[in-house]
XYZ file of C-alpha atoms in Angstrom:
619
model
C -120.473 73.423 147.310
C -122.470 70.353 148.263
C -124.280 67.804 146.129
C -126.603 65.102 147.396
C -128.087 61.912 146.002
C -130.781 59.689 147.514
C -131.593 56.186 146.321
C -134.654 54.149 147.320
C -134.928 50.465 146.565
C -138.416 49.634 145.320
C -138.274 45.952 146.180
C -135.930 45.890 149.144
C -132.522 47.120 150.304
C -130.200 48.805 147.835
C -127.650 46.157 146.872
C -124.010 46.298 148.047
C -122.893 46.384 144.428
C -125.029 49.453 143.753
C -123.729 51.144 146.903
C -120.149 50.469 145.851
C -120.789 51.765 142.356
C -122.321 55.139 143.347
C -119.091 56.818 144.585
C -117.366 55.648 141.404
C -120.054 57.298 139.295
C -119.909 60.409 141.467
C -116.200 60.681 140.649
C -117.269 60.995 137.000
C -120.185 63.385 137.467
C -119.422 65.744 140.368
C -118.558 69.255 139.139
C -115.708 69.512 141.634
C -114.238 66.081 140.821
C -110.880 67.701 139.954
C -110.592 69.151 143.473
C -110.159 67.466 146.828
C -113.603 66.600 148.183
C -115.144 64.305 150.728
C -118.332 62.306 150.976
C -120.604 60.805 153.605
C -123.223 58.088 153.454
C -126.346 57.288 155.477
C -128.706 54.316 155.312
C -132.170 53.681 156.690
C -132.750 50.917 159.222
C -133.633 48.415 156.484
C -131.102 49.697 153.970
C -133.896 50.441 151.518
C -133.156 54.202 151.523
C -129.615 55.521 151.121
C -128.282 59.082 151.141
C -124.932 60.279 149.780
C -123.554 63.814 150.211
C -120.344 65.230 148.737
C -118.682 68.573 149.496
C -115.492 70.285 148.328
C -115.304 72.651 151.321
C -112.482 71.192 153.390
C -111.718 74.419 155.240
C -113.875 73.746 158.302
C -113.509 71.386 161.215
C -112.706 67.818 160.145
C -115.647 66.482 162.130
C -118.147 68.794 160.380
C -120.888 66.483 159.183
C -122.387 66.601 155.706
C -125.464 64.752 156.955
C -127.361 65.955 160.009
C -129.030 63.145 161.946
C -131.926 63.705 164.319
C -133.312 60.417 165.613
C -134.188 58.282 162.608
C -134.145 61.316 160.287
C -131.258 62.447 158.068
C -131.026 65.953 156.547
C -128.834 67.287 153.727
C -128.638 70.623 151.925
C -127.262 72.081 148.713
C -126.998 75.865 148.370
C -127.715 78.194 151.274
C -130.682 79.158 153.444
C -131.466 82.681 154.660
C -133.597 83.067 157.784
C -133.415 85.383 160.832
C -132.788 82.410 163.131
C -129.882 81.108 161.027
C -126.452 82.660 161.568
C -124.643 80.740 158.829
C -126.843 79.769 155.896
C -124.139 77.564 154.372
C -123.687 75.374 157.469
C -125.933 72.325 157.657
C -125.761 71.923 161.435
C -126.688 75.569 161.994
C -129.639 75.309 159.607
C -130.975 71.984 160.870
C -130.691 72.948 164.523
C -132.250 76.404 164.023
C -135.246 75.741 161.780
C -137.511 72.736 161.390
C -138.267 72.653 157.681
C -141.837 71.579 157.062
C -144.949 72.632 155.152
C -145.333 75.698 157.381
C -141.751 76.999 157.432
C -140.549 76.100 153.927
C -142.451 78.938 152.158
C -140.866 81.473 154.539
C -137.239 80.567 153.860
C -134.971 82.836 151.871
C -131.851 81.863 149.980
C -131.273 79.454 147.108
C -131.347 75.849 148.221
C -132.556 72.300 148.004
C -133.123 70.596 151.350
C -133.552 66.836 151.657
C -135.020 64.955 154.612
C -134.909 61.149 154.743
C -136.898 59.014 157.148
C -134.907 55.970 158.244
C -137.921 54.002 159.415
C -140.418 54.730 156.625
C -137.782 54.685 153.830
C -139.129 57.974 152.483
C -137.366 61.033 151.127
C -138.747 64.595 151.006
C -137.034 67.404 149.070
C -137.929 71.108 149.160
C -136.694 73.626 146.592
C -137.333 77.331 145.855
C -139.329 79.445 143.416
C -136.241 79.957 141.258
C -134.936 76.353 141.361
C -131.494 77.919 141.426
C -130.399 74.664 143.009
C -132.089 72.106 140.787
C -133.348 68.715 141.918
C -133.721 65.815 139.502
C -135.343 62.411 139.797
C -135.703 59.196 137.850
C -136.870 55.629 138.391
C -136.705 52.166 136.884
C -138.107 48.833 137.988
C -135.688 48.608 140.920
C -134.722 52.110 142.029
C -135.873 55.674 142.623
C -132.982 58.139 142.301
C -133.151 61.779 143.473
C -130.282 64.262 143.398
C -128.969 67.730 142.680
C -126.906 66.619 139.657
C -128.875 65.422 136.623
C -125.869 63.660 135.117
C -125.246 61.677 138.299
C -128.927 60.706 138.535
C -128.704 59.394 134.973
C -125.530 57.390 135.623
C -126.839 55.845 138.839
C -130.125 54.929 137.159
C -128.350 52.946 134.431
C -125.239 51.933 136.387
C -123.101 52.969 133.423
C -120.311 55.529 133.144
C -121.958 57.343 130.246
C -125.502 58.737 130.203
C -128.350 57.699 127.961
C -129.437 60.777 126.013
C -132.824 61.972 124.786
C -131.836 64.168 121.783
C -135.470 65.074 121.100
C -135.459 67.105 124.343
C -132.901 69.494 122.812
C -135.364 71.337 120.542
C -135.537 74.499 122.723
C -131.811 74.206 123.512
C -131.018 74.527 119.801
C -133.061 77.723 119.560
C -132.215 79.529 122.783
C -129.208 77.734 124.248
C -130.824 76.314 127.401
C -133.443 73.759 128.419
C -136.613 75.872 128.564
C -138.777 72.949 129.623
C -139.334 70.419 132.390
C -136.935 68.017 130.700
C -133.211 67.219 130.752
C -130.876 65.909 128.030
C -131.011 62.489 129.720
C -133.628 59.864 129.026
C -135.913 59.328 131.976
C -134.395 62.063 134.170
C -137.001 64.623 135.271
C -136.870 68.011 137.003
C -138.655 68.770 140.266
C -141.009 71.732 139.562
C -140.299 75.152 141.034
C -141.498 75.968 144.557
C -142.268 72.314 145.161
C -142.010 69.480 147.629
C -141.146 66.065 146.241
C -142.041 63.049 148.374
C -140.686 59.641 147.377
C -141.311 56.225 148.886
C -140.678 52.720 147.536
C -144.161 52.743 146.025
C -144.541 56.225 144.517
C -143.242 59.740 143.825
C -145.485 62.734 144.549
C -144.762 66.371 143.644
C -146.843 69.224 145.058
C -146.559 72.993 145.425
C -145.201 74.342 148.691
C -147.796 77.136 148.801
C -150.225 79.122 146.609
C -147.588 81.588 145.459
C -148.044 80.535 141.826
C -151.558 81.994 141.869
C -150.522 85.247 143.581
C -148.233 86.550 140.842
C -149.091 90.019 139.551
C -151.695 90.686 142.251
C -150.115 93.581 144.200
C -150.219 97.241 143.180
C -147.443 98.381 145.531
C -147.694 101.127 148.094
C -144.769 102.937 149.720
C -144.870 100.279 152.425
C -144.440 97.501 149.842
C -141.435 99.247 148.313
C -139.926 99.680 151.773
C -140.460 96.008 152.563
C -138.730 94.748 149.415
C -135.835 97.182 149.963
C -135.474 95.868 153.519
C -135.491 92.298 152.237
C -132.683 93.116 149.832
C -130.597 94.627 152.600
C -131.260 91.578 154.787
C -130.365 89.231 151.928
C -126.876 90.726 151.557
C -126.261 91.785 155.139
C -126.102 88.587 157.189
C -122.526 87.586 156.311
C -120.824 89.648 159.025
C -117.378 90.952 158.109
C -116.773 88.317 155.428
C -115.383 90.119 152.350
C -117.745 90.203 149.363
C -116.799 90.505 145.696
C -119.686 91.973 143.682
C -119.751 91.670 139.898
C -120.852 95.046 138.522
C -121.953 96.099 135.028
C -123.579 99.114 133.431
C -127.060 97.683 133.988
C -129.787 97.988 136.574
C -129.626 94.707 138.454
C -126.005 94.590 139.611
C -126.299 98.283 140.488
C -129.216 97.405 142.763
C -127.184 94.690 144.501
C -124.285 97.104 145.032
C -126.749 99.621 146.493
C -128.105 96.994 148.898
C -124.587 96.019 149.969
C -123.757 99.674 150.616
C -126.974 100.189 152.586
C -126.183 97.099 154.664
C -122.700 98.389 155.480
C -121.160 95.253 153.993
C -117.453 94.739 153.440
C -117.411 94.586 149.643
C -115.589 95.569 146.485
C -116.625 95.391 142.842
C -115.252 93.960 139.605
C -116.176 94.294 135.923
C -115.069 92.257 132.906
C -114.343 94.080 129.637
C -112.070 96.366 127.656
C -111.357 99.718 129.347
C -113.562 101.660 126.916
C -116.541 99.327 127.292
C -119.620 101.128 128.660
C -120.014 98.476 131.368
C -116.517 99.205 132.647
C -116.930 102.979 132.534
C -120.356 103.016 134.179
C -119.433 100.435 136.815
C -116.498 102.649 137.752
C -118.866 105.583 138.234
C -121.212 103.501 140.368
C -118.346 102.294 142.563
C -117.012 105.843 142.884
C -120.437 107.148 143.914
C -120.559 104.513 146.644
C -116.935 104.997 147.661
C -116.125 101.359 146.873
C -113.037 99.823 145.233
C -113.536 98.783 141.612
C -111.364 96.372 139.623
C -111.388 95.530 135.907
C -110.574 92.179 134.288
C -109.618 92.875 130.690
C -109.897 90.148 127.999
C -106.537 88.588 127.165
C -105.254 89.476 123.710
C -101.916 89.381 121.893
C -100.556 91.699 119.224
C -98.221 90.858 116.355
C -97.279 93.236 113.546
C -100.147 95.518 114.392
C -102.779 92.759 114.407
C -104.519 92.117 117.710
C -105.942 88.649 118.310
C -107.537 86.592 121.027
C -107.248 82.811 121.316
C -110.286 80.756 122.296
C -110.090 77.045 123.048
C -113.521 76.043 121.792
C -113.292 72.401 122.815
C -112.288 73.223 126.396
C -114.913 75.968 126.601
C -117.707 73.627 125.517
C -116.439 70.792 127.686
C -116.228 72.949 130.807
C -119.567 74.689 130.280
C -121.371 71.423 129.655
C -119.726 69.686 132.573
C -120.477 72.227 135.245
C -123.990 72.928 133.891
C -124.941 69.237 133.786
C -125.110 69.354 129.990
C -127.800 72.042 129.928
C -126.142 75.260 128.734
C -124.731 76.374 125.383
C -121.041 77.229 125.232
C -122.045 80.665 123.950
C -121.901 81.217 127.699
C -118.694 80.449 129.521
C -118.288 78.697 132.853
C -114.685 77.999 133.715
C -113.531 75.238 135.998
C -112.330 76.661 139.284
C -108.848 75.602 140.390
C -109.724 75.619 144.061
C -112.496 76.589 146.451
C -112.255 80.126 147.828
C -113.870 80.268 151.259
C -112.453 83.611 152.377
C -115.059 85.666 150.537
C -118.625 85.649 149.253
C -119.265 86.159 145.535
C -122.320 88.156 144.431
C -123.860 89.581 141.277
C -127.021 91.017 139.780
C -128.356 87.855 138.152
C -132.064 87.216 138.516
C -133.283 90.799 138.628
C -135.721 90.130 135.817
C -138.328 89.152 138.409
C -138.286 92.846 139.394
C -138.549 94.039 135.772
C -141.220 91.894 134.135
C -139.294 88.898 132.826
C -140.079 87.890 129.248
C -143.002 90.326 129.064
C -140.600 93.242 128.610
C -139.358 91.640 125.364
C -142.686 92.337 123.644
C -143.199 95.870 122.262
C -146.191 97.860 123.530
C -146.331 95.911 126.761
C -149.438 97.766 127.926
C -151.596 95.354 125.951
C -150.230 91.821 125.561
C -152.794 89.353 124.284
C -152.532 85.604 124.636
C -152.110 85.362 120.876
C -149.106 87.706 120.975
C -147.697 85.814 123.948
C -147.999 82.484 122.116
C -146.303 83.867 118.999
C -143.496 85.333 121.048
C -142.937 82.100 122.977
C -142.768 80.060 119.811
C -140.341 82.502 118.223
C -138.159 82.549 121.300
C -137.996 78.839 122.017
C -138.545 77.382 118.524
C -137.013 80.119 116.392
C -134.831 77.569 114.589
C -137.685 75.140 113.870
C -136.946 75.239 110.121
C -133.928 72.971 110.706
C -135.373 70.869 113.540
C -137.094 67.499 113.449
C -140.875 68.120 113.146
C -141.720 65.553 115.840
C -139.472 67.314 118.372
C -141.020 70.666 117.440
C -144.558 69.303 117.886
C -143.657 67.804 121.274
C -142.230 71.089 122.531
C -145.168 73.064 121.156
C -147.402 70.806 123.253
C -145.419 71.784 126.347
C -145.826 75.513 125.552
C -149.543 75.073 124.906
C -149.985 73.230 128.189
C -148.151 76.022 130.004
C -150.470 78.637 128.506
C -153.570 76.597 129.331
C -152.467 76.227 132.960
C -151.989 79.986 133.271
C -155.346 80.686 131.665
C -157.050 78.278 134.076
C -155.656 80.415 136.911
C -157.007 83.555 135.157
C -153.428 84.799 134.799
C -152.821 87.802 132.564
C -150.467 87.113 129.608
C -147.841 89.601 130.862
C -147.791 87.929 134.279
C -147.458 84.483 132.708
C -144.465 85.675 130.681
C -142.972 87.100 133.866
C -143.314 83.716 135.576
C -142.004 81.936 132.506
C -138.741 83.856 132.812
C -138.196 82.872 136.417
C -139.139 79.234 135.894
C -137.384 78.572 132.590
C -134.613 81.124 132.220
C -133.588 82.108 135.743
C -134.617 78.670 136.934
C -133.020 76.584 134.189
C -130.445 78.770 132.425
C -129.120 80.568 135.476
C -129.424 77.442 137.560
C -127.164 75.719 135.067
C -124.661 78.542 135.307
C -124.800 78.545 139.081
C -123.956 74.860 139.088
C -120.474 75.907 138.056
C -119.925 78.066 141.114
C -118.199 75.224 142.913
C -115.127 77.401 143.361
C -116.793 80.059 145.523
C -119.496 80.680 148.073
C -121.987 82.201 145.708
C -124.910 84.400 146.759
C -127.236 86.064 144.280
C -129.607 88.284 146.255
C -132.023 88.913 143.389
C -132.670 85.190 143.105
C -133.287 84.844 146.833
C -136.444 82.783 147.260
C -138.378 85.479 149.133
C -137.208 88.377 146.950
C -138.166 86.516 143.789
C -141.606 85.768 145.211
C -142.053 89.393 146.301
C -141.038 90.601 142.840
C -143.407 88.258 141.016
C -146.319 89.310 143.204
C -145.947 92.948 142.071
C -148.276 94.100 139.268
C -146.634 94.253 135.875
C -147.592 97.906 135.376
C -144.872 98.978 137.835
C -142.242 96.540 136.599
C -142.385 96.827 132.827
C -141.599 100.552 133.062
C -138.760 100.149 135.630
C -140.697 101.886 138.406
C -140.031 99.062 140.905
C -136.256 99.106 140.358
C -136.262 102.918 140.465
C -138.179 102.970 143.765
C -135.790 100.464 145.341
C -132.705 102.408 144.262
C -134.303 105.610 145.565
C -134.453 103.978 148.995
C -131.059 102.267 148.960
C -128.701 104.570 147.030
C -130.406 107.541 145.340
C -127.057 108.802 144.018
C -127.045 105.912 141.523
C -130.306 106.876 139.833
C -128.793 109.505 137.539
C -125.722 107.498 136.531
C -126.451 106.422 132.936
C -126.840 102.876 131.684
C -125.124 101.111 128.802
C -127.204 101.535 125.630
C -130.524 102.132 127.405
C -132.556 104.446 129.613
C -135.076 104.059 132.362
C -138.095 102.648 130.546
C -140.452 105.179 132.119
C -138.614 107.895 130.174
C -137.719 106.079 126.958
C -139.949 108.457 124.979
C -138.465 111.577 126.529
C -138.071 113.311 129.884
C -140.899 113.631 132.326
C -142.062 117.232 132.704
C -139.695 119.047 135.043
C -137.020 116.322 134.836
C -135.224 117.445 131.677
C -131.913 118.053 133.466
C -131.842 114.551 134.995
C -132.810 113.060 131.647
C -129.812 114.726 130.001
C -127.486 113.449 132.726
C -128.742 109.941 132.099
C -127.844 109.871 128.388
C -126.840 106.226 127.643
C -123.225 105.258 126.959
C -122.441 103.156 123.916
C -119.283 101.592 122.530
C -117.601 103.525 119.700
C -118.437 101.807 116.384
C -115.659 99.465 115.305
C -113.920 99.563 118.676
C -112.746 96.453 120.551
C -115.434 97.010 123.168
C -118.135 96.883 120.464
C -116.754 93.596 119.122
C -118.431 90.317 120.064
C -116.103 87.559 118.973
C -118.864 84.982 119.460
C -120.638 86.266 116.329
C -117.757 85.154 114.069
C -119.374 81.742 113.663
C -119.234 81.851 109.847
C -115.752 83.386 109.613
C -113.050 82.894 112.266
C -114.893 80.044 114.012
C -116.319 78.361 110.922
C -113.849 75.486 110.444
C -113.997 74.419 114.085
C -117.792 74.592 114.162
C -118.229 72.741 110.878
C -115.846 69.954 111.830
C -117.477 69.271 115.191
C -121.068 69.466 113.965
C -120.771 67.448 110.774
C -117.703 65.215 111.181
C -117.841 63.853 114.728
C -119.387 60.413 114.260
C -119.755 59.969 118.021
C -122.381 62.721 117.969
C -124.633 61.325 115.239
C -127.559 61.596 117.658
C -127.613 65.339 116.928
C -129.295 64.539 113.640
C -132.149 62.812 115.430
C -133.350 66.311 116.311
C -131.681 68.415 113.576
C -132.202 67.945 109.834
C -128.615 67.396 108.675
C -129.213 68.384 105.074
C -131.012 71.623 105.937
C -128.407 72.643 108.544
C -125.548 71.821 106.190
C -127.093 73.887 103.415
C -127.570 76.809 105.794
C -124.043 76.928 107.226
C -122.259 76.396 103.917
C -124.315 79.191 102.342
C -123.419 81.518 105.211
C -119.692 80.739 105.202
C -117.618 83.918 105.143
C -120.591 86.149 105.954
C -121.649 88.021 109.064
C -124.327 85.972 110.836
C -126.762 87.838 113.047
C -129.647 87.194 115.413
C -130.815 83.742 116.376
C -128.667 82.018 113.781
C -125.590 82.827 115.873
C -127.210 80.982 118.759
C -128.029 78.054 116.470
C -124.347 77.601 115.563
C -123.319 77.646 119.205
C -126.129 75.364 120.337
C -125.518 72.836 117.550
C -121.792 72.838 118.321
C -122.442 72.379 122.048
C -125.076 69.692 121.510
C -122.628 67.805 119.287
C -119.963 67.881 122.018
C -122.614 66.777 124.536
C -123.830 63.794 122.525
C -120.257 62.763 121.672
C -119.511 62.332 125.399
C -116.253 64.237 124.855
C -117.258 66.578 127.659
C -116.954 63.780 130.224
C -113.208 63.454 129.632
C -111.369 65.782 132.037
C -108.261 65.652 129.846
C -110.098 66.198 126.577
C -108.713 67.633 123.382
C -107.975 71.299 122.767
C -109.334 73.271 119.829
C -107.757 76.752 119.974
C -109.026 79.287 117.450
C -107.406 82.668 116.773
C -109.843 85.563 116.339
C -108.921 89.003 115.033
C -109.892 91.888 117.308
C -110.735 95.248 115.689
C -108.144 97.960 116.077
C -108.892 101.061 118.103
C -110.740 103.559 115.863
C -108.711 106.521 114.742
C -109.316 109.561 116.918
């Protein structure tokens, strides 16, 4: 995994003291700081523009450069690029020598990447990203410097020159409702996000952001023909098939997206195997096994670790380490309801894949609204507010108003482009869930070469261009599977059906409908148990102590009403909490750890909690 950082002096060369300080700050902020890594540095002729690149892949040739120089130009990359002319999309030299990235070629690149080009004579920096922003780019400026990089935390530290960031708690309003930053903001004061599908140009005098192409206006415009389905299927095969004989480990569940990736891998003739996390009786595990069997592929299962004593089965969760790790590798932008573990080493002998990002083929947020055939702007607005401000009753009113303004501006922009509400909600998912939530998760993949075909730049764009009428009913996914691995169509899903037959079988397809009866976990079984919902029982003491007693995190109550939150959690103690309130507990806990700066300590405290696991139901 690579990370880059560019610094431009507004008034002259970047000072020697600032240059010396940057690697020290990188040692605090890089997600692979606990591994062996190396760095390289480049400066413009005048020293007014400086580029740093760090990489934890030490498996290649020692002379492999992290910065590609062509004349007075320097190029760096984070992520990977997919293009027919590029044999190895992870290798900078191969990319830079095969494709000239400019306004014409950038829209045609696949993969998930951020590419930086610095001009050593003009002291300018240009950065290109993708429609998903799976590799995020962040920027900030003060009176002396412009700072651009792929790690928001590092941008914040370099901007201030301090070893701890300056926070903007008011930006956490959506985080406290949905567990991720569904906005164009970061938790750090003054640190901004480069928009999706954009080119950022920075010089000592200004920063300009502009769209790479007109893709944003093309969403939802194509009613697909057989040729369109064939083209997207071919793109999927190409996206997974250019890694030669390198072994691939594919995460597989009982859903539609990872199944589609496995089908593409099989169609490409790739060297892959599959793995599923869960108890043996979990529907995901059972269905994934059937999918792998149908494809003739090896399937492994990683079962949650539990212990048993006197007939009581428990699992131990270190909440403090979980929050610290998730925050650290996600740049402080993801709730510890999710879990991103620190890798012990970089594995370069295989590619890691999964089904993340398939929502662009299924309608994104629009599918969350019932009766999707007729979504009005009023319904879309209500849904957005409920989703991203569902906990507004305990939030600071000023932060709520500020975020509502962002949502209103988003809607107005879509309406100006004559975008239908369902299409806007589809885009919203890619830009602010895939692009911010999944991007945060992907930031933790510093222990593997990670490829997620469904978030490939070109596949995401192709998916968003398709009309919602063939995505919200699963027709697009069904058509792709029919082309890639038709044997997988009748294997059931976990807890759901194909949406085009949710109200019953299509005439003449009754037999297939019966075969596709969903699998569900037995009530009361371990596989039906979600330990993360025990926020008011098993987890209560740990949550309460961190949220209300950590004085280092008092900034939390700049955005949360302490009295209202305290009244809520004490009233719910010992009860079963459901819905969005579970997310509120986790987000408040995580935000408290964030603002306390405890997550920056690699040898931080432990907070193990023992959670009772239900016994197997009597047969």
